Tab-separated table of C-alpha atoms in Angstrom:
chain	number	residue	atom	x	y	z
A	25	UNK	CA	20.324	26.914	30.108
A	26	UNK	CA	22.233	26.603	33.354
A	27	UNK	CA	25.816	25.655	32.539
A	28	UNK	CA	29.489	26.007	33.321
A	29	UNK	CA	31.697	26.576	30.288
A	30	UNK	CA	35.380	25.895	30.782
A	31	UNK	CA	38.364	27.121	28.799
A	32	UNK	CA	40.163	24.838	26.380
A	33	UNK	CA	42.922	22.317	26.824
A	34	UNK	CA	46.383	23.582	27.688
A	35	UNK	CA	49.884	22.218	27.074
A	36	UNK	CA	52.563	23.803	29.217
A	37	UNK	CA	56.150	23.254	30.293
A	38	UNK	CA	57.255	22.749	33.901
A	39	UNK	CA	57.792	26.066	35.646
A	40	UNK	CA	55.300	27.969	33.506
A	41	UNK	CA	52.251	29.726	34.909
A	42	UNK	CA	48.679	29.037	33.929
A	43	UNK	CA	45.190	30.340	34.588
A	44	UNK	CA	42.142	28.380	33.440
A	45	UNK	CA	38.592	29.665	33.519
A	46	UNK	CA	35.008	28.631	34.076
A	47	UNK	CA	32.093	30.843	33.038
A	48	UNK	CA	28.730	30.331	34.691
A	49	UNK	CA	25.531	31.167	32.850
A	50	UNK	CA	21.791	30.770	33.293
A	51	UNK	CA	21.857	31.380	37.049
A	52	UNK	CA	22.856	34.037	39.583
A	53	UNK	CA	26.651	33.631	39.590
A	54	UNK	CA	27.136	35.569	42.817
A	55	UNK	CA	24.659	33.448	44.774
A	56	UNK	CA	26.357	30.056	44.483
A	57	UNK	CA	29.734	28.767	45.573
A	58	UNK	CA	31.829	27.521	42.652
A	59	UNK	CA	34.684	25.074	42.978
A	60	UNK	CA	37.309	22.929	41.292
A	61	UNK	CA	37.884	19.173	41.209
A	62	UNK	CA	41.033	17.471	39.913
A	63	UNK	CA	41.181	14.109	38.179
A	64	UNK	CA	44.649	12.820	37.376
A	65	UNK	CA	44.938	10.390	34.455
A	66	UNK	CA	43.188	7.125	35.287
A	67	UNK	CA	42.584	8.226	38.870
A	68	UNK	CA	39.737	9.389	41.102
A	69	UNK	CA	38.250	12.748	41.989
A	70	UNK	CA	39.923	15.229	44.348
A	71	UNK	CA	38.219	18.336	45.691
A	72	UNK	CA	40.604	21.284	45.434
A	73	UNK	CA	38.742	24.287	46.747
A	74	UNK	CA	35.798	26.614	46.327
A	75	UNK	CA	34.976	30.315	46.158
A	76	UNK	CA	31.876	32.389	46.826
A	77	UNK	CA	31.886	35.001	44.057
A	78	UNK	CA	29.599	37.299	46.020
A	79	UNK	CA	32.398	38.225	48.422
A	80	UNK	CA	35.398	36.153	47.171
A	81	UNK	CA	35.537	34.043	50.336
A	82	UNK	CA	37.727	31.095	49.324
A	83	UNK	CA	38.288	27.724	50.991
A	84	UNK	CA	40.972	25.228	50.019
A	85	UNK	CA	41.449	21.536	50.621
A	86	UNK	CA	44.590	21.152	52.772
A	87	UNK	CA	46.122	19.109	49.938
A	88	UNK	CA	45.935	22.091	47.576
A	89	UNK	CA	46.415	25.046	49.928
A	90	UNK	CA	49.395	27.054	48.685
A	91	UNK	CA	49.629	25.034	45.471
A	92	UNK	CA	46.939	26.820	43.467
A	93	UNK	CA	44.917	30.024	43.615
A	94	UNK	CA	41.166	30.182	43.087
A	95	UNK	CA	39.601	33.506	42.156
A	96	UNK	CA	36.491	34.910	40.534
A	97	UNK	CA	35.434	37.955	38.532
A	98	UNK	CA	31.748	38.453	39.240
A	99	UNK	CA	31.446	41.163	36.586
A	100	UNK	CA	31.897	38.487	33.909
A	101	UNK	CA	30.550	35.493	35.887
A	102	UNK	CA	33.856	33.673	35.652
A	103	UNK	CA	35.892	31.647	38.119
A	104	UNK	CA	39.581	30.874	37.734
A	105	UNK	CA	42.139	28.317	38.815
A	106	UNK	CA	45.755	29.328	38.530
A	107	UNK	CA	49.257	28.013	39.059
A	108	UNK	CA	52.383	30.129	39.373
A	109	UNK	CA	54.812	27.329	38.555
A	110	UNK	CA	53.475	24.134	37.012
A	111	UNK	CA	54.873	20.677	37.673
A	112	UNK	CA	54.510	17.510	35.641
A	113	UNK	CA	52.326	16.167	38.455
A	114	UNK	CA	49.761	18.904	37.704
A	115	UNK	CA	48.850	17.022	34.533
A	116	UNK	CA	45.164	16.268	34.966
A	117	UNK	CA	41.613	17.052	33.994
A	118	UNK	CA	40.202	19.934	36.025
A	119	UNK	CA	36.450	20.233	36.491
A	120	UNK	CA	34.590	23.341	37.516
A	121	UNK	CA	31.655	22.483	39.806
A	122	UNK	CA	28.678	24.205	41.403
A	123	UNK	CA	26.780	22.994	44.468
A	124	UNK	CA	23.075	22.289	44.174
A	125	UNK	CA	22.048	24.785	46.863
A	126	UNK	CA	22.632	28.521	46.815
A	127	UNK	CA	23.686	31.001	49.423
A	128	UNK	CA	26.835	31.836	51.348
A	129	UNK	CA	25.768	29.944	54.450
A	130	UNK	CA	24.931	26.827	52.512
A	131	UNK	CA	28.245	24.990	52.730
A	132	UNK	CA	26.822	21.575	51.897
A	133	UNK	CA	28.999	21.147	48.883
A	134	UNK	CA	27.699	18.345	46.761
A	135	UNK	CA	27.775	19.190	43.074
A	136	UNK	CA	24.890	18.927	40.660
A	137	UNK	CA	26.446	21.110	37.948
A	138	UNK	CA	29.766	20.219	36.322
A	139	UNK	CA	31.730	21.773	33.507
A	140	UNK	CA	33.096	19.508	30.758
A	141	UNK	CA	36.599	19.805	32.144
A	142	UNK	CA	39.865	21.416	31.085
A	143	UNK	CA	42.740	19.064	30.322
A	144	UNK	CA	46.072	20.452	31.480
A	145	UNK	CA	49.214	18.698	30.251
A	146	UNK	CA	52.565	19.671	31.709
A	147	UNK	CA	55.528	18.212	29.890
A	148	UNK	CA	59.013	19.265	28.922
B	12	UNK	CA	40.010	14.776	57.830
B	13	UNK	CA	37.478	12.080	56.966
B	14	UNK	CA	38.785	9.345	54.661
B	15	UNK	CA	36.248	7.486	52.520
B	16	UNK	CA	36.992	3.910	51.463
B	17	UNK	CA	34.899	2.359	48.718
B	18	UNK	CA	34.458	-1.359	48.183
B	19	UNK	CA	34.837	-3.342	46.146
B	20	UNK	CA	37.315	-1.638	43.845
B	21	UNK	CA	35.763	-3.477	40.899
B	22	UNK	CA	32.378	-5.171	40.698
B	23	UNK	CA	31.560	-7.507	37.800
B	24	UNK	CA	27.861	-8.108	37.201
B	25	UNK	CA	25.440	-8.778	34.357
B	26	UNK	CA	22.572	-6.585	33.148
B	27	UNK	CA	19.458	-7.247	35.189
B	28	UNK	CA	21.398	-8.085	38.351
B	29	UNK	CA	21.425	-6.058	41.565
B	30	UNK	CA	24.517	-4.006	42.423
B	31	UNK	CA	25.544	-3.057	45.941
B	32	UNK	CA	28.401	-0.568	46.349
B	33	UNK	CA	29.802	0.396	49.742
B	34	UNK	CA	31.406	3.537	51.119
B	35	UNK	CA	32.992	3.486	54.560
B	36	UNK	CA	34.068	6.581	56.447
B	37	UNK	CA	36.954	6.860	58.913
B	38	UNK	CA	34.743	9.012	61.178
B	39	UNK	CA	31.018	9.524	61.404
B	40	UNK	CA	29.665	11.632	58.534
B	41	UNK	CA	27.742	14.543	59.971
B	42	UNK	CA	23.974	14.395	59.378
B	43	UNK	CA	24.431	11.826	56.594
B	44	UNK	CA	25.937	14.449	54.327
B	45	UNK	CA	27.051	11.942	51.714
B	46	UNK	CA	26.623	11.975	47.948
B	47	UNK	CA	27.122	9.480	45.137
B	48	UNK	CA	28.243	10.216	41.575
B	49	UNK	CA	28.451	8.228	38.370
B	50	UNK	CA	31.218	8.819	35.829
B	51	UNK	CA	31.367	7.354	32.334
B	52	UNK	CA	34.549	7.417	30.219
B	53	UNK	CA	35.347	10.828	28.803
B	54	UNK	CA	32.522	12.548	30.650
B	55	UNK	CA	32.146	14.642	33.763
B	56	UNK	CA	30.664	12.950	36.818
B	57	UNK	CA	26.895	13.100	37.376
B	58	UNK	CA	25.222	13.518	40.750
B	59	UNK	CA	23.032	10.531	41.628
B	60	UNK	CA	22.288	10.742	45.357
B	61	UNK	CA	22.703	13.414	48.046
B	62	UNK	CA	22.022	13.468	51.780
B	63	UNK	CA	22.737	9.718	51.681
B	64	UNK	CA	19.333	8.761	50.258
B	65	UNK	CA	17.808	11.577	48.168
B	66	UNK	CA	17.828	11.043	44.423
B	67	UNK	CA	18.998	13.950	42.278
B	68	UNK	CA	16.756	15.363	39.582
B	69	UNK	CA	16.182	12.969	36.698
B	70	UNK	CA	17.828	9.950	38.325
B	71	UNK	CA	15.897	6.705	37.773
B	72	UNK	CA	14.383	5.043	40.832
B	73	UNK	CA	16.481	1.915	40.329
B	74	UNK	CA	19.232	3.932	42.066
B	75	UNK	CA	18.898	4.193	45.833
B	76	UNK	CA	21.163	5.236	48.665
B	77	UNK	CA	21.150	4.280	52.311
B	78	UNK	CA	23.261	4.388	55.437
B	79	UNK	CA	24.366	6.686	58.214
B	80	UNK	CA	27.315	7.258	60.497
B	81	UNK	CA	30.273	5.513	58.889
B	82	UNK	CA	28.604	3.035	56.521
B	83	UNK	CA	26.808	3.941	53.331
B	84	UNK	CA	25.488	1.963	50.384
B	85	UNK	CA	24.493	2.695	46.803
B	86	UNK	CA	22.142	0.091	45.358
B	87	UNK	CA	21.175	-0.316	41.719
B	88	UNK	CA	18.170	-2.621	41.741
B	89	UNK	CA	18.330	-3.949	38.170
B	90	UNK	CA	21.364	-3.063	36.118
B	91	UNK	CA	20.829	-1.490	32.717
B	92	UNK	CA	23.624	-1.490	30.106
B	93	UNK	CA	24.143	2.252	30.623
B	94	UNK	CA	24.834	1.785	34.355
B	95	UNK	CA	28.290	0.295	33.843
B	96	UNK	CA	30.602	3.093	34.933
B	97	UNK	CA	32.708	4.277	37.860
B	98	UNK	CA	30.925	5.382	41.039
B	99	UNK	CA	32.259	7.757	43.671
B	100	UNK	CA	31.019	8.698	47.114
B	101	UNK	CA	31.689	12.130	48.631
B	102	UNK	CA	31.202	13.558	52.106
B	103	UNK	CA	30.365	17.202	52.666
B	104	UNK	CA	29.543	17.372	56.347
B	105	UNK	CA	32.990	17.851	57.854
B	106	UNK	CA	35.870	20.123	56.967
B	107	UNK	CA	37.406	19.824	54.481
B	108	UNK	CA	34.066	19.356	52.823
B	109	UNK	CA	34.116	17.665	49.467
B	110	UNK	CA	36.386	14.664	50.038
B	111	UNK	CA	35.763	11.767	47.654
B	112	UNK	CA	36.240	8.038	47.885
B	113	UNK	CA	38.597	6.329	45.456
B	114	UNK	CA	35.787	4.908	43.322
B	115	UNK	CA	34.220	1.567	42.415
B	116	UNK	CA	34.322	0.376	38.829
B	117	UNK	CA	31.154	-1.451	37.829
B	118	UNK	CA	31.919	-3.623	34.815
B	119	UNK	CA	29.938	-6.010	32.665
B	120	UNK	CA	30.513	-9.654	33.521
């Protein structure tokens, strides 16, 4: 089965670091871009950025550039989203997403595969 | 950066009725690279439409997409009870690819 399996919910304090994960299975992990989408409580969807695990080329939305780091370990088919210093405003659901089409040059990023989401709560 | 504006914010209809949801772009969307998603409470979004008018795998034919340039529409021909949800449009033709609209909530009247 083709799926994205995300790590579990996290509760952190402001200033702490965090790395959440997304493991792809049932498809060639290195042949598809894989990205992250944020959904703050009661709000809409925001595209954060995307990585091509085959060569680690990473693109960020301007809104998230410098705020988070996206990485991938192709040896274990896992993508990551990390923060060095969390803020209360980082409280949100974070979805891992994969575009429908494969290949590095296919940058038509609409997403037919979604993880179930990782809820991150940042509170003192 | 292209900004997508969805209207209305909330649409109240009854099962069996026709729903028309709009997505307007601040600039022309390249090659009609626009998608629509459905999200139900507590679940991840689901891809409905891509390339403005192509239905994703497994999506019923009561869902259809149309439009080009700056104006796009998602139509649900006859609403089923399971169609009441939030709908988002997304453009992926211009950098930064992946920008979403703010959503339309389709609620039961």
